[in-house]
Coordinates of C-alpha atoms in Angstrom, one line a residue:
M26 CA 132.3 274.8 93.3
T27 CA 129.5 272.5 92.1
V28 CA 130.2 271.6 88.5
H29 CA 127.1 271.6 86.3
S30 CA 128.7 272.5 83.0
T31 CA 132.0 272.7 81.1
I32 CA 131.8 276.5 81.8
D33 CA 132.2 275.8 85.5
L34 CA 135.3 273.6 84.8
L35 CA 136.8 276.3 82.6
R36 CA 136.4 278.8 85.5
E37 CA 138.1 276.3 87.8
H38 CA 141.0 275.7 85.4
A39 CA 141.5 279.5 85.0
A40 CA 141.6 279.9 88.8
R41 CA 143.9 277.0 89.5
S42 CA 146.3 277.1 86.5
S43 CA 145.7 280.2 84.5
R44 CA 149.1 280.1 82.7
G45 CA 148.6 276.6 81.4
T46 CA 148.1 276.4 77.6
A47 CA 144.5 275.6 76.8
L48 CA 144.5 275.9 73.0
H49 CA 147.1 276.3 70.3
A50 CA 145.8 277.6 67.0
D51 CA 147.0 279.7 64.1
G52 CA 150.5 279.7 65.6
R53 CA 149.4 281.2 68.9
A54 CA 149.0 279.7 72.3
L55 CA 146.0 280.7 74.5
S56 CA 146.2 280.0 78.2
Y57 CA 143.3 279.0 80.4
G58 CA 143.5 282.5 81.9
D59 CA 143.4 284.1 78.4
L60 CA 140.5 282.0 77.4
D61 CA 138.6 282.9 80.6
G62 CA 139.2 286.6 80.1
M63 CA 138.4 286.6 76.4
S64 CA 135.1 284.7 77.0
N65 CA 134.1 287.1 79.8
R66 CA 134.6 290.1 77.4
I67 CA 132.7 288.4 74.6
G68 CA 129.9 287.5 77.0
H69 CA 129.4 291.2 77.9
A70 CA 129.7 292.3 74.3
L71 CA 127.1 289.8 73.0
A72 CA 124.4 291.7 74.9
V73 CA 121.9 288.8 74.8
T74 CA 119.6 287.3 77.3
A75 CA 119.5 283.7 78.6
G76 CA 118.2 281.3 76.0
A77 CA 119.3 283.4 73.0
R78 CA 120.9 281.6 70.1
V79 CA 124.4 282.9 69.0
A80 CA 125.6 281.6 65.7
F81 CA 129.3 281.2 64.8
L82 CA 130.7 281.0 61.3
G83 CA 134.4 280.3 61.0
K84 CA 137.1 277.7 60.6
N85 CA 138.7 275.9 63.6
S86 CA 140.0 278.6 66.0
A87 CA 140.5 279.4 69.6
H88 CA 137.9 282.1 69.2
Y89 CA 135.1 279.6 68.6
F90 CA 135.6 278.1 72.0
A91 CA 135.9 281.6 73.6
V92 CA 132.4 282.4 72.1
L93 CA 131.1 279.0 73.2
A94 CA 132.3 279.7 76.8
A95 CA 130.9 283.3 76.6
C96 CA 127.5 281.9 75.6
G97 CA 127.6 279.6 78.7
K98 CA 128.5 282.6 80.9
V99 CA 125.4 284.5 79.9
G100 CA 123.0 281.6 79.4
A101 CA 123.0 281.7 75.6
V102 CA 123.2 278.7 73.2
I103 CA 126.0 278.4 70.6
V104 CA 125.0 277.4 67.1
P105 CA 128.1 276.4 65.1
L106 CA 127.7 276.9 61.3
N107 CA 129.2 274.8 58.5
W108 CA 131.4 277.4 56.7
R109 CA 131.3 275.2 53.5
L110 CA 127.6 275.8 53.1
A111 CA 126.2 278.2 50.4
Y112 CA 124.8 281.5 51.5
P113 CA 121.1 280.4 51.2
E114 CA 121.9 277.3 53.3
L115 CA 123.5 279.4 56.0
T116 CA 120.7 281.9 56.2
A117 CA 118.2 279.0 56.3
I118 CA 119.9 277.6 59.4
V119 CA 120.3 281.1 61.0
A120 CA 116.6 281.7 60.4
D121 CA 115.6 278.2 61.7
A122 CA 117.7 278.8 64.9
A123 CA 116.2 282.3 65.3
A124 CA 119.7 283.5 66.1
A125 CA 120.0 286.9 67.8
V126 CA 123.7 287.3 66.9
I127 CA 126.1 285.8 64.5
V128 CA 129.9 286.0 65.0
V129 CA 131.7 285.7 61.7
D130 CA 135.4 284.9 61.2
D131 CA 136.9 287.7 59.2
E132 CA 138.0 285.2 56.5
F133 CA 134.3 285.2 55.7
A134 CA 133.9 289.0 55.7
E135 CA 132.0 288.9 52.4
V136 CA 129.3 286.7 54.0
A137 CA 129.1 289.1 56.9
R138 CA 128.6 292.0 54.5
R139 CA 125.8 290.1 52.7
L140 CA 124.1 289.3 56.0
E141 CA 124.2 293.0 57.1
A142 CA 122.7 294.1 53.8
D143 CA 120.1 291.3 53.6
P144 CA 116.6 292.6 54.3
E145 CA 115.5 289.1 55.3
V146 CA 118.1 288.9 58.1
T147 CA 117.4 290.7 61.4
L148 CA 120.2 289.4 63.6
V149 CA 123.3 291.4 64.8
V150 CA 126.4 290.6 62.8
R151 CA 129.8 290.7 64.5
T152 CA 133.1 290.1 62.7
I153 CA 136.0 288.6 64.7
D154 CA 139.7 288.3 63.8
T155 CA 140.3 284.7 64.7
R156 CA 143.9 284.6 63.2
T157 CA 145.5 287.5 65.1
G158 CA 143.0 288.1 67.9
T159 CA 143.6 291.9 67.8
D160 CA 141.3 294.9 67.5
N161 CA 138.1 293.1 68.1
W162 CA 134.7 294.5 68.9
Y163 CA 134.7 293.0 72.4
D164 CA 138.1 294.3 73.6
A165 CA 136.7 297.3 75.4
F166 CA 134.2 295.3 77.5
P167 CA 134.9 294.3 81.1
A168 CA 137.0 291.3 81.9
A169 CA 134.8 290.4 84.9
D170 CA 132.9 287.2 84.7
P171 CA 129.2 287.8 83.6
G172 CA 128.2 285.4 86.3
Y173 CA 125.6 283.2 84.8
R174 CA 125.7 279.7 86.2
P175 CA 124.2 277.2 83.7
R176 CA 122.0 274.4 85.1
R177 CA 122.5 270.9 83.9
D178 CA 119.3 270.9 81.9
D179 CA 120.0 274.2 80.2
V180 CA 120.7 273.8 76.5
A181 CA 124.4 274.5 75.7
I182 CA 124.8 273.6 72.0
Q183 CA 122.5 273.6 69.1
M184 CA 124.4 271.6 66.5
Y185 CA 122.9 271.1 63.1
T186 CA 123.1 267.7 61.6
S187 CA 125.3 267.4 58.5
G188 CA 122.3 266.6 56.3
T189 CA 123.4 263.4 54.6
T190 CA 119.8 262.4 53.9
G191 CA 117.9 265.7 54.0
Q192 CA 117.3 269.0 55.6
P193 CA 119.6 269.7 58.6
K194 CA 118.0 269.7 62.0
G195 CA 119.1 271.6 65.1
V196 CA 120.1 269.0 67.7
M197 CA 119.8 270.5 71.3
S198 CA 122.4 269.2 73.8
T199 CA 122.2 270.3 77.5
H200 CA 125.1 271.3 79.6
G201 CA 124.7 268.1 81.7
A202 CA 124.7 265.9 78.6
V203 CA 127.8 267.6 77.2
L204 CA 129.7 267.4 80.5
D205 CA 128.9 263.7 80.9
S206 CA 129.9 263.0 77.3
L207 CA 133.3 264.7 77.8
R208 CA 134.0 262.7 81.0
I209 CA 133.3 259.4 79.1
L210 CA 135.2 260.5 76.0
A211 CA 138.2 261.4 78.1
G212 CA 138.3 257.9 79.5
V213 CA 137.8 256.2 76.1
A214 CA 140.3 258.4 74.3
G215 CA 142.9 258.4 77.1
I216 CA 142.9 262.2 77.5
G217 CA 144.3 263.4 80.8
R218 CA 145.9 266.5 82.2
D219 CA 149.3 265.6 80.7
A220 CA 148.1 264.9 77.2
V221 CA 148.7 267.0 74.1
S222 CA 145.6 266.6 72.0
L223 CA 145.2 267.3 68.3
C224 CA 141.8 268.0 66.7
T225 CA 141.6 267.5 62.9
L226 CA 137.8 267.5 62.7
P227 CA 135.9 270.7 61.9
T228 CA 134.4 272.2 65.1
F229 CA 131.0 272.8 63.5
H230 CA 130.8 269.0 63.7
I231 CA 130.0 267.3 67.1
G232 CA 133.2 265.3 66.9
G233 CA 135.5 268.4 66.6
T234 CA 133.7 270.3 69.3
S235 CA 133.5 267.3 71.7
W236 CA 137.1 266.4 71.2
T237 CA 138.4 269.9 71.9
L238 CA 136.1 270.4 74.8
T239 CA 137.3 267.1 76.3
G240 CA 140.8 268.6 76.3
L241 CA 139.5 271.6 78.1
W242 CA 137.6 269.3 80.5
A243 CA 140.9 267.5 81.3
G244 CA 142.9 270.7 81.6
C245 CA 145.4 269.7 78.9
T246 CA 146.6 271.5 75.8
T247 CA 144.7 271.0 72.6
V248 CA 146.1 271.9 69.2
L249 CA 143.5 273.0 66.6
L250 CA 144.2 272.8 62.8
R251 CA 142.3 275.5 60.9
E252 CA 142.0 273.0 58.0
V253 CA 143.2 269.5 57.4
E254 CA 146.1 268.9 55.0
P255 CA 147.8 265.5 55.6
T256 CA 151.4 266.8 55.5
A257 CA 150.5 269.6 57.9
V258 CA 148.9 267.0 60.3
L259 CA 152.1 264.9 60.4
D260 CA 154.2 268.0 60.9
T261 CA 151.9 269.3 63.7
I262 CA 152.2 266.0 65.5
A263 CA 156.0 266.3 65.5
E264 CA 156.1 270.0 66.3
H265 CA 153.8 269.8 69.4
R266 CA 154.7 266.2 70.4
V267 CA 151.0 265.3 70.1
T268 CA 150.0 262.3 72.3
N269 CA 146.3 261.9 71.4
M270 CA 144.6 262.6 68.0
I271 CA 141.2 262.3 66.4
A272 CA 140.7 261.9 62.7
V273 CA 138.1 260.5 60.2
P274 CA 139.1 257.3 58.3
A275 CA 139.4 259.3 55.0
V276 CA 142.1 261.5 56.6
I277 CA 143.9 258.5 58.2
A278 CA 144.0 256.7 54.8
R279 CA 145.8 259.7 53.4
L280 CA 148.2 259.9 56.3
V281 CA 149.0 256.2 55.8
D282 CA 149.8 256.9 52.1
L283 CA 152.3 259.6 53.2
L284 CA 154.1 257.7 55.9
R285 CA 157.2 255.9 54.9
K286 CA 159.4 253.5 56.9
G287 CA 161.5 255.4 59.4
D288 CA 159.2 258.4 59.4
E289 CA 159.6 259.8 63.0
R290 CA 156.8 262.4 62.9
T291 CA 154.2 260.3 64.6
R292 CA 156.6 258.9 67.3
S293 CA 154.9 260.9 70.1
L294 CA 151.4 259.5 69.4
S295 CA 150.1 257.2 72.1
R296 CA 146.5 256.9 71.0
L297 CA 144.8 257.5 67.6
Y298 CA 141.1 257.8 67.9
Y299 CA 139.0 257.4 64.7
G300 CA 135.3 257.8 63.9
G301 CA 132.9 259.8 61.9
G302 CA 132.6 257.3 59.1
P303 CA 133.3 253.6 58.2
M304 CA 136.9 252.4 58.4
T305 CA 137.1 249.5 55.9
G306 CA 139.1 246.4 56.8
P307 CA 142.0 247.0 54.3
V308 CA 142.5 250.6 55.4
L309 CA 142.4 249.6 59.1
E310 CA 145.0 246.9 58.5
R311 CA 147.3 249.4 56.8
T312 CA 146.8 251.8 59.7
L313 CA 147.8 249.2 62.2
A314 CA 151.0 248.6 60.3
A315 CA 151.8 252.3 59.8
F316 CA 151.1 253.7 63.3
D317 CA 153.0 252.6 66.3
C318 CA 150.4 253.6 68.8
E319 CA 147.1 252.4 70.3
L320 CA 144.0 252.7 68.1
V321 CA 140.5 253.4 69.4
Q322 CA 137.3 253.5 67.4
G323 CA 134.4 255.6 68.6
F324 CA 130.9 255.3 67.2
G325 CA 128.2 257.9 67.8
M326 CA 126.0 260.6 66.3
T327 CA 125.1 264.2 66.8
E328 CA 122.1 263.2 68.9
L329 CA 124.4 261.0 71.2
P330 CA 128.1 261.7 70.6
L331 CA 129.5 258.5 71.9
I332 CA 127.6 255.2 71.9
T333 CA 130.2 252.4 71.4
A334 CA 134.0 252.1 71.4
L335 CA 136.4 249.5 70.2
P336 CA 139.4 249.6 72.6
P337 CA 143.1 249.2 71.7
E338 CA 143.3 245.5 72.8
C339 CA 140.8 244.6 70.0
H340 CA 142.9 246.2 67.3
V341 CA 144.8 243.1 66.3
A342 CA 145.6 242.5 62.7
G343 CA 143.4 239.8 61.3
S344 CA 140.9 239.9 64.2
P345 CA 137.2 239.7 63.2
L346 CA 136.6 242.4 65.9
L347 CA 138.1 244.9 63.5
R348 CA 134.7 244.8 61.7
S349 CA 133.0 245.8 65.0
C350 CA 132.3 249.2 66.3
G351 CA 132.9 248.0 69.8
R352 CA 130.9 247.7 73.0
L353 CA 128.7 250.2 74.7
V354 CA 130.5 253.0 76.6
P355 CA 129.5 253.6 80.2
E356 CA 126.1 255.0 81.1
T357 CA 124.5 253.8 77.8
E358 CA 121.8 251.2 77.1
A359 CA 120.9 249.7 73.7
R360 CA 118.5 247.4 72.0
V361 CA 118.5 246.0 68.5
V362 CA 114.9 246.2 67.2
D363 CA 113.0 245.1 64.2
P364 CA 112.3 248.4 62.4
V365 CA 108.8 247.2 61.3
T366 CA 107.5 245.3 64.3
L367 CA 109.5 247.3 66.8
V368 CA 110.2 244.1 68.7
E369 CA 113.7 243.5 70.0
V370 CA 115.5 240.8 68.0
P371 CA 117.6 238.0 69.3
V372 CA 121.4 238.2 69.7
G373 CA 123.0 237.8 66.3
E374 CA 120.0 239.0 64.3
V375 CA 120.0 242.3 62.4
G376 CA 117.9 245.3 63.3
E377 CA 117.8 249.0 64.1
L378 CA 119.9 250.2 67.0
W379 CA 118.0 252.0 69.7
V380 CA 119.9 253.7 72.5
R381 CA 119.1 255.2 75.9
S382 CA 121.2 257.5 78.0
A383 CA 121.0 260.7 80.0
R384 CA 123.4 262.1 77.3
V385 CA 120.9 261.8 74.5
M386 CA 119.8 265.1 72.9
S387 CA 116.8 266.9 74.4
G388 CA 115.2 267.2 70.9
Y389 CA 115.3 268.9 67.6
W390 CA 114.8 272.7 67.8
G391 CA 111.4 273.7 66.6
K392 CA 110.6 270.2 65.1
D393 CA 108.2 268.4 67.4
R394 CA 107.2 265.8 64.8
E395 CA 110.8 264.8 64.0
T396 CA 111.6 264.7 67.7
A397 CA 108.7 262.4 68.4
L398 CA 109.9 260.1 65.5
A399 CA 113.4 259.9 66.9
L400 CA 112.7 259.8 70.7
V401 CA 110.2 257.1 71.3
P402 CA 108.4 256.1 74.6
G403 CA 110.7 254.8 77.2
G404 CA 113.4 257.4 76.5
W405 CA 114.8 255.4 73.5
L406 CA 116.6 257.2 70.6
R407 CA 116.1 255.5 67.2
T408 CA 119.5 255.8 65.5
G409 CA 118.6 254.7 62.0
D410 CA 121.7 252.4 62.1
V411 CA 121.3 248.7 61.1
M412 CA 123.4 246.5 63.4
H413 CA 123.7 243.2 65.1
L414 CA 125.0 242.3 68.6
D415 CA 127.1 239.3 69.2
R416 CA 127.2 237.1 72.3
D417 CA 130.2 239.0 73.7
G418 CA 128.5 242.4 73.6
F419 CA 130.2 243.7 70.4
Y420 CA 128.0 245.6 68.0
F421 CA 128.5 245.3 64.2
L422 CA 127.3 248.0 61.9
H423 CA 125.7 246.9 58.6
D424 CA 124.3 250.1 57.2
R425 CA 122.0 253.1 57.6
I426 CA 118.4 252.0 57.3
K427 CA 118.0 254.4 54.4
D428 CA 121.1 252.9 52.7
V429 CA 120.0 249.3 52.8
I430 CA 119.6 248.0 49.2
I431 CA 116.6 245.7 48.7
S432 CA 117.4 243.8 45.5
G433 CA 115.2 240.9 44.4
G434 CA 113.7 240.6 47.9
E435 CA 117.2 240.3 49.5
N436 CA 118.7 242.9 51.8
V437 CA 122.1 244.0 50.7
Y438 CA 124.2 246.0 53.1
S439 CA 126.4 248.5 51.3
A440 CA 129.1 248.4 54.0
E441 CA 129.7 244.7 53.3
V442 CA 130.2 245.3 49.6
E443 CA 132.4 248.3 50.2
N444 CA 134.7 246.2 52.4
V445 CA 135.1 243.8 49.6
L446 CA 135.8 246.5 47.0
M447 CA 138.4 248.1 49.3
A448 CA 140.4 244.9 49.1
H449 CA 140.9 245.4 45.4
P450 CA 144.4 246.6 44.8
A451 CA 143.4 249.3 42.3
I452 CA 140.7 250.9 44.5
A453 CA 141.5 253.9 46.8
E454 CA 137.9 254.7 47.9
C455 CA 134.4 253.5 47.1
A456 CA 130.7 253.9 47.8
V457 CA 127.9 251.4 47.2
I458 CA 124.4 252.6 46.5
G459 CA 121.1 251.1 45.3
L460 CA 119.7 252.3 42.0
P461 CA 116.2 251.8 40.6
S462 CA 115.7 248.5 38.6
A463 CA 112.5 247.4 36.9
K464 CA 113.4 243.8 37.4
W465 CA 114.9 243.8 40.9
T466 CA 113.4 246.9 42.5
E467 CA 116.9 248.0 43.2
T468 CA 120.3 247.0 41.9
V469 CA 123.7 247.3 43.5
A470 CA 125.9 250.0 42.0
A471 CA 129.5 250.9 43.0
V472 CA 131.2 254.3 42.6
V473 CA 135.0 254.0 43.0
V474 CA 138.1 256.2 43.1
L475 CA 141.1 254.4 41.7
R476 CA 144.6 254.7 43.2
P477 CA 147.0 257.0 41.3
G478 CA 148.2 255.2 38.2
A479 CA 146.0 252.2 38.7
V480 CA 143.9 250.6 36.0
A481 CA 140.7 248.6 36.4
D482 CA 137.5 248.2 34.4
E483 CA 134.0 247.3 35.3
R484 CA 134.2 243.7 34.4
S485 CA 137.3 243.0 36.4
I486 CA 136.0 244.8 39.5
I487 CA 132.7 242.9 39.4
D488 CA 134.5 239.6 38.9
F489 CA 136.7 240.4 41.9
C490 CA 133.6 240.8 44.0
R491 CA 132.0 237.6 42.7
T492 CA 134.9 235.5 44.1
R493 CA 134.2 236.9 47.6
I494 CA 130.5 237.5 48.2
A495 CA 127.2 236.1 46.9
R496 CA 126.3 237.1 43.3
Y497 CA 123.2 239.1 44.4
K498 CA 125.3 241.3 46.5
C499 CA 127.8 242.1 43.8
P500 CA 127.7 245.4 41.9
T501 CA 125.9 245.2 38.6
S502 CA 127.5 248.5 37.5
V503 CA 130.6 250.4 38.4
A504 CA 131.3 254.1 37.8
L505 CA 134.7 255.8 38.2
T506 CA 135.1 259.2 39.8
D507 CA 137.9 261.5 40.9
D508 CA 136.4 262.0 44.3
L509 CA 133.4 261.1 46.4
P510 CA 131.0 263.8 47.8
R511 CA 131.5 264.1 51.5
T512 CA 130.1 266.0 54.4
P513 CA 132.7 268.2 56.2
A514 CA 132.8 265.4 58.8
G515 CA 134.0 263.0 56.2
K516 CA 130.8 261.0 55.7
I517 CA 130.0 260.1 52.1
Q518 CA 126.9 261.8 50.9
K519 CA 125.1 258.8 49.3
H520 CA 122.0 260.8 48.5
E521 CA 124.2 262.9 46.2
L522 CA 125.5 259.8 44.5
R523 CA 122.0 258.4 44.1
A524 CA 120.9 261.7 42.5
R525 CA 123.9 261.7 40.2
Y526 CA 123.8 258.2 39.0
G527 CA 120.2 257.4 39.6
T528 CA 118.8 257.3 36.1
P529 CA 119.7 254.0 34.4
G530 CA 121.6 254.4 31.2
V531 CA 122.0 258.2 31.5
P532 CA 125.6 259.4 32.0
E533 CA 126.2 261.5 35.0
T534 CA 127.0 265.2 34.7
G535 CA 129.4 267.5 36.5
S536 CA 133.2 268.0 36.5
G537 CA 135.5 265.3 37.6
H538 CA 133.2 262.4 37.1
R539 CA 133.0 259.8 34.4
S540 CA 131.3 256.5 33.8
V541 CA 133.0 253.3 33.0
A542 CA 132.2 252.3 29.4
G543 CA 129.0 250.4 29.2
T544 CA 128.0 251.2 32.8
S545 CA 124.3 251.5 33.6
A546 CA 122.1 250.4 36.5
G547 CA 121.4 246.8 36.0
G548 CA 123.8 246.9 33.1
T549 CA 126.2 244.5 31.4
A550 CA 127.1 242.4 34.4
G551 CA 123.8 240.9 35.3
R552 CA 123.3 238.9 38.6

């Protein structure tokens, strides 16, 4: 069989090793044969034509991948939905995608009922029991393969961006792009046929979907956690003897806090893959000490899931490469470009990362203007990430272009300040943002979460920074909070922090947040 898509591979796995476990979720194992038969029935039951959009609303489950495979077998496009969104946000995405059908996990039955009663919604609503897999609407349909053979340039997935800076956009990825991405991720992450892989990321995020599909590409067993709770993650690793795992840095930090000397639960792990957000130096050093396995960092985005990787041999305590996001993965080109002149900058200078690959998205659904701004002539994708390249081919992330703080004519990269703050013994998490300043245009502000039982004040935190970085980079204000707003993928939502703390001298509102006494933008600390 000529393989043009992951769907073709699933068909092959089902034919060659139908009894092998494909997915383990909700306490149940689903073989490759089971997944094949289930997706065939769902494909017939969807009753859609090629090119139709099929939305899925639910937590991590084997059924999501059965619906994804079913879409491929009838030529439809899966549209994963973030189950944490409010009802108006969900309906806005469903409307934007022009979805013909939405499959809803029965845990969200109330949302399904609202959709069915909503006069503004015209799509077909189907509820699915993802936890038991019994008495579903597709059970009576034929188990025979619907027979559609996707082409490489057919759109497979329409994944909506997490919206850290604005309205989510539907990123279209073709079957060929997905297939190539899985092949490359399998090599970087060390996922082979004998692996037992654990996905802790939500599958409505490209990281969760790609990681699980990579396991299906390799023909191994992948364990899906419905939700992430650190103790459950450690217990799952031990129970299934997990060899390969993906997690965001925020989850890894919590795992490190739980692990004690002599804890055997992570003994089976051979490789821990992290990405989806910045891993600060102090947390990474603690992770190296806590986990007796190889570490790999992957850097990418919804529009191109894997761009660079930092391999295990670079994960050495104290190495300056721990601040890097690695070298380019195979079949990827990159340039570092001045975002104003659009001229490539010399090695060592900072600019915007542009990338080119056959795996880049085909565009944003229904948004020609946004697509044209992101995909520029020559096939380059503007990532919006500020980086520099060193002479050895390693890329170093400074910030998102929209998060660079321009204070008194100087560029301040929040990631650099955050790395310093995370070395403070009282700080568990932090985010650095720019706030309006009449004198400096913007001023540096820090929002921090303290460790349980720790005590620190604004003055001591700012003084700590002043001994480590230039004065103009140091926070001029510090606010304490119980938690930081994050996307479901673990990325800190800095636009929310700017909205919350953005009016100088005005205390923020909302439960769980409080200002340090005397804190205001451009406040008591000066420059």
